Coordinates of C-alpha atoms in Angstrom, one line a residue:
X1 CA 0.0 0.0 0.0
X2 CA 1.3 3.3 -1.2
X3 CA 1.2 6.7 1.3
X4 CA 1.8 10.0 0.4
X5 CA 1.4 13.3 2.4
X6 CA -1.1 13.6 2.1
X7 CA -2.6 10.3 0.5
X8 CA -3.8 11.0 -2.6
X9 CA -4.9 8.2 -5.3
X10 CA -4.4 8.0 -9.2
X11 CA -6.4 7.0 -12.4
X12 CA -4.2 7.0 -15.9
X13 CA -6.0 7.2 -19.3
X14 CA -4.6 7.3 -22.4
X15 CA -6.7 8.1 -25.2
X16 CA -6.7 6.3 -28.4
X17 CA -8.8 3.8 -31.1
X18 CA -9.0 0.6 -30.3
X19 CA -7.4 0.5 -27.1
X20 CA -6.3 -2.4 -25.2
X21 CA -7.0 -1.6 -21.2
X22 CA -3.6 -4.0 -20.2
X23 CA -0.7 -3.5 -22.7
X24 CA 0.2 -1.3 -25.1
X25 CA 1.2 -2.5 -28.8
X26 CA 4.5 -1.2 -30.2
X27 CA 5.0 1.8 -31.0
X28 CA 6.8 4.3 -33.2
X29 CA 9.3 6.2 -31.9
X30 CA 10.4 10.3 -32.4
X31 CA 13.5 11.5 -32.4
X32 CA 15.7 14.3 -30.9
X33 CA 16.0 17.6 -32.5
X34 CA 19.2 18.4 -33.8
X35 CA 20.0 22.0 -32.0
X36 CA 19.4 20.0 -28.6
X37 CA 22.4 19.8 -26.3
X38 CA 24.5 17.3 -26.7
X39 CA 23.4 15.3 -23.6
X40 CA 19.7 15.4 -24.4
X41 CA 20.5 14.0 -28.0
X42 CA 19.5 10.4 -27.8
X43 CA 17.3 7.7 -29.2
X44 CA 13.6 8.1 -30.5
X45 CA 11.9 8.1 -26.7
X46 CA 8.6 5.7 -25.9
X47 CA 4.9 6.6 -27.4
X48 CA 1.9 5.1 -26.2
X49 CA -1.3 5.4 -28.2
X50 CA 0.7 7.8 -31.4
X51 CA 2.1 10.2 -28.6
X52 CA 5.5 10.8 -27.1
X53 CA 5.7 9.8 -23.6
X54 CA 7.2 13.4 -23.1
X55 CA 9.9 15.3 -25.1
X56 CA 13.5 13.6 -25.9
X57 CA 15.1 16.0 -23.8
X58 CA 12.5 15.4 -20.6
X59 CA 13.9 14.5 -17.4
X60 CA 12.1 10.7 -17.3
X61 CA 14.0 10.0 -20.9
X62 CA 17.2 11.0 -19.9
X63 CA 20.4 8.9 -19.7
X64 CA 21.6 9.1 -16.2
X65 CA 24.6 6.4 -16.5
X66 CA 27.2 9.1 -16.5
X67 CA 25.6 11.6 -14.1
X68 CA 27.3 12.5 -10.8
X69 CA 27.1 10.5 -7.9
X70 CA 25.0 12.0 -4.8
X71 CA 27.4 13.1 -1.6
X72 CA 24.9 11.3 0.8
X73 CA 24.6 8.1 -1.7
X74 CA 26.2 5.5 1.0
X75 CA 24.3 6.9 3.9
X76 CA 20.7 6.8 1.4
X77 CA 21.1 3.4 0.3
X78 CA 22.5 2.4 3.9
X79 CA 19.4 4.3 5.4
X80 CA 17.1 2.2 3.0
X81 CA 18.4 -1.1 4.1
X82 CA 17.9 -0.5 7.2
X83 CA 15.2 -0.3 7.2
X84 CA 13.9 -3.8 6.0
X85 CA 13.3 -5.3 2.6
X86 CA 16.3 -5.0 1.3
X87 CA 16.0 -6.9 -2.5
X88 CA 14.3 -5.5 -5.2
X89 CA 10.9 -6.5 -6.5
X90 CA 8.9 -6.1 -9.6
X91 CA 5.6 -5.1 -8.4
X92 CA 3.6 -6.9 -11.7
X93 CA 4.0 -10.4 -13.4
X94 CA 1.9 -13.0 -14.7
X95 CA -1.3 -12.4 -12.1
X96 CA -3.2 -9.4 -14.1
X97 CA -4.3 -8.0 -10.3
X98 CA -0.5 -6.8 -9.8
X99 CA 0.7 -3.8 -11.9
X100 CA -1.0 -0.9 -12.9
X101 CA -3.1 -0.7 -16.3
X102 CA -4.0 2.0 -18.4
X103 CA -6.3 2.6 -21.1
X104 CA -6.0 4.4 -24.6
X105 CA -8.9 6.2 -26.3
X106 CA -9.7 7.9 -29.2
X107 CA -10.3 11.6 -29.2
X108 CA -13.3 11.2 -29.6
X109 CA -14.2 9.8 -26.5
X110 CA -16.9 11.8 -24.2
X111 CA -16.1 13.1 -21.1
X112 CA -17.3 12.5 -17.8
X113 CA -17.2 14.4 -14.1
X114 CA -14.6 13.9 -11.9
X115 CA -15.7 14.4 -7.6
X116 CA -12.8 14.9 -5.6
X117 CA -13.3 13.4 -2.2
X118 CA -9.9 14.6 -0.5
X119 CA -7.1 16.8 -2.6
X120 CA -9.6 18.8 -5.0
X121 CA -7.5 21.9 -4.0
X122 CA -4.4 20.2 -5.9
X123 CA -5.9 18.1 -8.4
X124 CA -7.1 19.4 -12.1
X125 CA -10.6 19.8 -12.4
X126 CA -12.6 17.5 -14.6
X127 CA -14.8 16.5 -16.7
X128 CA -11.8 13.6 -18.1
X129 CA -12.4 11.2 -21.0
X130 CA -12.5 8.4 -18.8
X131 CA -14.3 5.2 -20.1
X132 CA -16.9 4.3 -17.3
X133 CA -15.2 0.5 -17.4
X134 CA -11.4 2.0 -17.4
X135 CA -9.4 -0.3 -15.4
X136 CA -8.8 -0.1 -11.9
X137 CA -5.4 -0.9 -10.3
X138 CA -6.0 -3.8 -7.9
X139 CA -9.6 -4.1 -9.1
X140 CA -10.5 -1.5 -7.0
X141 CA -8.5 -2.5 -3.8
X142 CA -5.3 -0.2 -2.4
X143 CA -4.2 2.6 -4.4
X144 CA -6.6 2.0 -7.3
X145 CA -4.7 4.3 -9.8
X146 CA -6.9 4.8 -13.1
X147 CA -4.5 5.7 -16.0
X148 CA -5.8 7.3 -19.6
X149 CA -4.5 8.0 -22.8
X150 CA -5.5 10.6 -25.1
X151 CA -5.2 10.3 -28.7
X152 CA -4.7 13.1 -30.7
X153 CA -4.4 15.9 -27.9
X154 CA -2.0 13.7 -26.7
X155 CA -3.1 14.2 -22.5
X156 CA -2.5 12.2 -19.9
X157 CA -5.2 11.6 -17.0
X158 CA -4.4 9.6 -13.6
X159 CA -6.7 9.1 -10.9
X160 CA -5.4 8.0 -7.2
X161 CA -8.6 6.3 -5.5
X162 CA -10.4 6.1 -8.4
X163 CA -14.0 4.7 -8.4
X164 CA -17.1 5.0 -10.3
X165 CA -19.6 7.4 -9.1
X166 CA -22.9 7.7 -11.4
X167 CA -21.9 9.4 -14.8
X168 CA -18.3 10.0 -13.6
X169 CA -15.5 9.0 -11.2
X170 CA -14.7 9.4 -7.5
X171 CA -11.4 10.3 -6.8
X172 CA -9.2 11.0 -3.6
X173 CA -6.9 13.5 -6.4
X174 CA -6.3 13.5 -9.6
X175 CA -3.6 15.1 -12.8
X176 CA -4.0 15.9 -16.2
X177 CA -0.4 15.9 -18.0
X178 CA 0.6 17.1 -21.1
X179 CA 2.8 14.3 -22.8
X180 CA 4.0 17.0 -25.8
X181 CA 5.2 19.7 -23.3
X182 CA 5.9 17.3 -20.5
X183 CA 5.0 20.5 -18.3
X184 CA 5.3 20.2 -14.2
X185 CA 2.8 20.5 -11.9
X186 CA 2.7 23.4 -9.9
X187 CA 5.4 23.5 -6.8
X188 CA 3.9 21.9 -3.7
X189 CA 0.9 20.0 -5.6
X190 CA 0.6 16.5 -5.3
X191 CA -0.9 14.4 -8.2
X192 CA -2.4 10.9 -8.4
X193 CA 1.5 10.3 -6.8
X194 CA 2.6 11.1 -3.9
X195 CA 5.8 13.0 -5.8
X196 CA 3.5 15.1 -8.3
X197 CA 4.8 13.0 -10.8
X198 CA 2.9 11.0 -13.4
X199 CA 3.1 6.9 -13.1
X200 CA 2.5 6.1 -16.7
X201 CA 5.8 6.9 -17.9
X202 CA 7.4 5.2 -15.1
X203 CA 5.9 1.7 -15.5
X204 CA 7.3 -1.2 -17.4
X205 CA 5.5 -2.5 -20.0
X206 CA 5.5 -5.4 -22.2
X207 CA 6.1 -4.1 -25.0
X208 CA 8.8 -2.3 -24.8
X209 CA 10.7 -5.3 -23.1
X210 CA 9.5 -7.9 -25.8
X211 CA 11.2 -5.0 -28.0
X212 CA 14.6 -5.3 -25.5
X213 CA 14.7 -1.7 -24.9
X214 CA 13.2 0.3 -22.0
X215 CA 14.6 3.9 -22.3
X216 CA 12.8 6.2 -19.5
X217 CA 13.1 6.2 -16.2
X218 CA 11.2 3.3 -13.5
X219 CA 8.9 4.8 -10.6
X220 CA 10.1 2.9 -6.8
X221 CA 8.8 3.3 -3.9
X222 CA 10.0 3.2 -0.8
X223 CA 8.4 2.7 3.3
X224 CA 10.6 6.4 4.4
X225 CA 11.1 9.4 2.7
X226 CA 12.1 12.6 3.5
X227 CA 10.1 15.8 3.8
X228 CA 11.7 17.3 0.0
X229 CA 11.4 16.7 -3.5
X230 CA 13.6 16.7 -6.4
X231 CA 12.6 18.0 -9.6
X232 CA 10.7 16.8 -11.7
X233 CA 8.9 15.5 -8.4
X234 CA 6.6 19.0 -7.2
X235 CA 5.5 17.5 -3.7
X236 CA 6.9 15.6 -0.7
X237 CA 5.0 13.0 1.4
X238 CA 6.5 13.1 4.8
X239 CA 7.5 15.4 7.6
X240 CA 10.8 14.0 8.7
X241 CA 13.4 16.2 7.5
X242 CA 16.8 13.5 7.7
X243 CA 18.5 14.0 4.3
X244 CA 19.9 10.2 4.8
X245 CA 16.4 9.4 3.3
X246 CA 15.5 9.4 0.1
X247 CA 13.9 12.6 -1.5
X248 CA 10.4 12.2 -3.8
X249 CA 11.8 12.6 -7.3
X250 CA 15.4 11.2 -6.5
X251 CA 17.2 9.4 -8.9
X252 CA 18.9 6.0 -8.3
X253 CA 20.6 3.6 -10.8
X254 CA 22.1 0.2 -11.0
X255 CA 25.7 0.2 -10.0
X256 CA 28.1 -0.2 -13.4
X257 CA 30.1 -2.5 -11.6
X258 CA 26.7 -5.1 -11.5
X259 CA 26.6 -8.0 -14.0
X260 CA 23.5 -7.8 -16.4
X261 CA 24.9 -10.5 -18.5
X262 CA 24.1 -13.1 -15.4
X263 CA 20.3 -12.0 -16.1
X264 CA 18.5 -13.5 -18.6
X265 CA 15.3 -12.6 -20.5
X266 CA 12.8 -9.8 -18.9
X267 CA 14.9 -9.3 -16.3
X268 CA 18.1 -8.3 -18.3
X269 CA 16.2 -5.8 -20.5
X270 CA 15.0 -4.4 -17.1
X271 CA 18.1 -4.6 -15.3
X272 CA 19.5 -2.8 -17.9
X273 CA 17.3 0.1 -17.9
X274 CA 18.1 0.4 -14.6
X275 CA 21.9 1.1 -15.3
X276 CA 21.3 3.4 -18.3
X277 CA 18.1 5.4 -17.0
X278 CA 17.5 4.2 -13.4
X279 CA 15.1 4.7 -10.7
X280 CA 12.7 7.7 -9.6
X281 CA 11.1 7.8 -6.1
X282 CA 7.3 8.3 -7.0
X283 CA 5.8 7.4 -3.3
X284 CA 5.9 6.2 -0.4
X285 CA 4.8 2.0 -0.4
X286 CA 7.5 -1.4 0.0
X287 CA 10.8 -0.7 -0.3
X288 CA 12.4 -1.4 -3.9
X289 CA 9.2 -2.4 -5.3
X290 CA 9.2 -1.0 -8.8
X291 CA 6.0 -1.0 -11.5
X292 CA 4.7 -2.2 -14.3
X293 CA 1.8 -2.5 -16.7
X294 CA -0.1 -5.9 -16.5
X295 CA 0.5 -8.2 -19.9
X296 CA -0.5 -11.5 -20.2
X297 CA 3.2 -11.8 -22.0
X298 CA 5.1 -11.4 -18.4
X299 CA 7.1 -14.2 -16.8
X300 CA 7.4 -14.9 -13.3
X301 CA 10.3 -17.0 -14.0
X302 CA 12.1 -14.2 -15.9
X303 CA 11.0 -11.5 -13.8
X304 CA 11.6 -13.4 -9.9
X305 CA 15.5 -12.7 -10.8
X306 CA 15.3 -9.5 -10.7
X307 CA 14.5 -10.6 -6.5
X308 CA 18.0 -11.2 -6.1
X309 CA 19.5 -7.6 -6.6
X310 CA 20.3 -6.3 -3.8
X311 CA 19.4 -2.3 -2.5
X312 CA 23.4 -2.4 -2.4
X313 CA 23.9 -2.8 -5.6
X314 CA 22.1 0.7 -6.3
X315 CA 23.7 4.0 -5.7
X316 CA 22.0 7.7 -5.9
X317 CA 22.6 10.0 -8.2
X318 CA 23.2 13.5 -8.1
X319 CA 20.3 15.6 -9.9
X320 CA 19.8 18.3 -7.5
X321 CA 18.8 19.9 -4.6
X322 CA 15.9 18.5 -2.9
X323 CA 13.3 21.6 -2.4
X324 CA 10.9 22.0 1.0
X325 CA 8.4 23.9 -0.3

């Protein structure tokens, strides 16, 4: 169970024609523009439903192999352990109730009221095109994240809490991004995450993996945090100020020195993304438990490696200041 400060739940949809509510088919990717600086120039970035999942250049698509290492990196990862459940562990596999789905939908599709039952003061106001039978996270139990698509205006809506309620949705909050602009939230607002940040470009998905190249970014979570974010995050979710614990919106990678090549399948392509693009912190929940889209194409087998990486065998990486407010 994920907690934020405040708690806040998320619904994703992603608009577009025949949408498939689990997994995503693949996509076609854009490509950097040439006056960008040289370390934002980099492969075509991941689309879902004919839409960038931000701009090359955005912080989730960015290369963070080479960045920095954080002066408090020992002491974070140190911290972490400490404090229990010390592997990593893919939150998703072959059971479709673990992960979080989205939905795309076509432009077309009408829009429906959104109530906001606890952070309506932070959340963007509806209506959303969100499909009365969008997916729920969990079937409706824990964080119940809703996550849509939308084709053609290429907009992003997550709901945290998200239930039906008579033409329209319940939710405890709720975010409308821009995946062309990749523009923040405002400072101090939460979102249908804890961090402000949006999940969908943070999960794993099948696609991309059966393709044997994730290049974004992976939302974690962890039990502590600290009360500070890190852009891109816009919102904390605790009040304990100890910079030994990881900030919302931190970044942490897979040490270099850790042997992908022993991984095989699913997990490699993963493990692998975690070197190259790493983790964010998106909210407080289990510690080391990282997301992913439900696909009837997962394997437990492939994916239960990935149980015996170690918090150790990450480090945290320098991308700024954490902010308090």
């Amino acid at each position: 169970m994920r907690r934020r400060w405040p708690v806040a739940a998320c619904v994703l949809v992603v608009l577009g024609v025949g949408a498939v509510a689990t997994a995503a088919t693949t996509e076609i990717h854009s490509s950097a523009t040439a006056n960008e600086p040289a370390d934002r120039l980099k492969p075509p970035g991941p689309r879902i439903g004919g839409c960038p999942i931000f701009p090359a250049g955005n912080d989730w698509n960015q290369e963070i192999a080479s960045r920095p290492l954080h002066p408090r990196s020992a002491q974070i990862i140190n911290h972490i352990q400490a404090i229990g459940a010390d592997n990593l562990h893919p939150d998703f596999g072959e059971d479709p109730l673990f992960g979080i789905p989205y939905v795309v939908v076509p432009a077309s599709q009408p829009l429906v009221p959104i109530i906001y039952t606890d952070y309506g003061d932070e959340s963007d106001p509806g209506p959303f095109p969100i499909p009365l039978d969008a997916p729920i996270e969990g079937g409706g139990n824990g964080d119940s994240h809703v996550l849509v698509v939308q084709e053609g205006s290429c907009q992003l809506y997550e709901l945290f809490v998200g239930r039906r309620s008579g033409a329209g949705w319940s939710a405890a909050s709720g975010a409308k991004f821009d995946l062309l602009t990749g523009a923040l939230r405002p400072l101090g607002w939460t979102s249908a995450d804890a961090a402000g940040l949006p999940i969908l470009p943070g999960l794993v998905r099948y696609d991309e993996v059966a393709a044997g190249l994730i290049d974004h970014a992976i939302r974690v979570t962890f039990s502590q945090t600290q009360r500070g974010f890190i852009l891109p995050a816009t919102h904390f979710a605790s009040s304990n100020p100890d910079p030994t614990l990881p900030a919302m919106g931190m970044r942490l990678r897979l040490r270099a020195d850790f042997n992908v090549a022993a991984l095989t399948g699913q997990a490699r392509v993963i493990a692998t993304a975690m070197q190259r693009y790493g983790l964010i912190v998106a909210d407080n929940g289990s510690n080391w438990f990282f997301q992913g889209a439900p696909d009837p194409g997962w394997n437990d087998d492939d994916l239960n490696q990935l149980k015996g990486i170690p918090g150790t065998a990450f480090e945290v990486v320098d991308t700024g200041p954490a902010q308090t407010g």
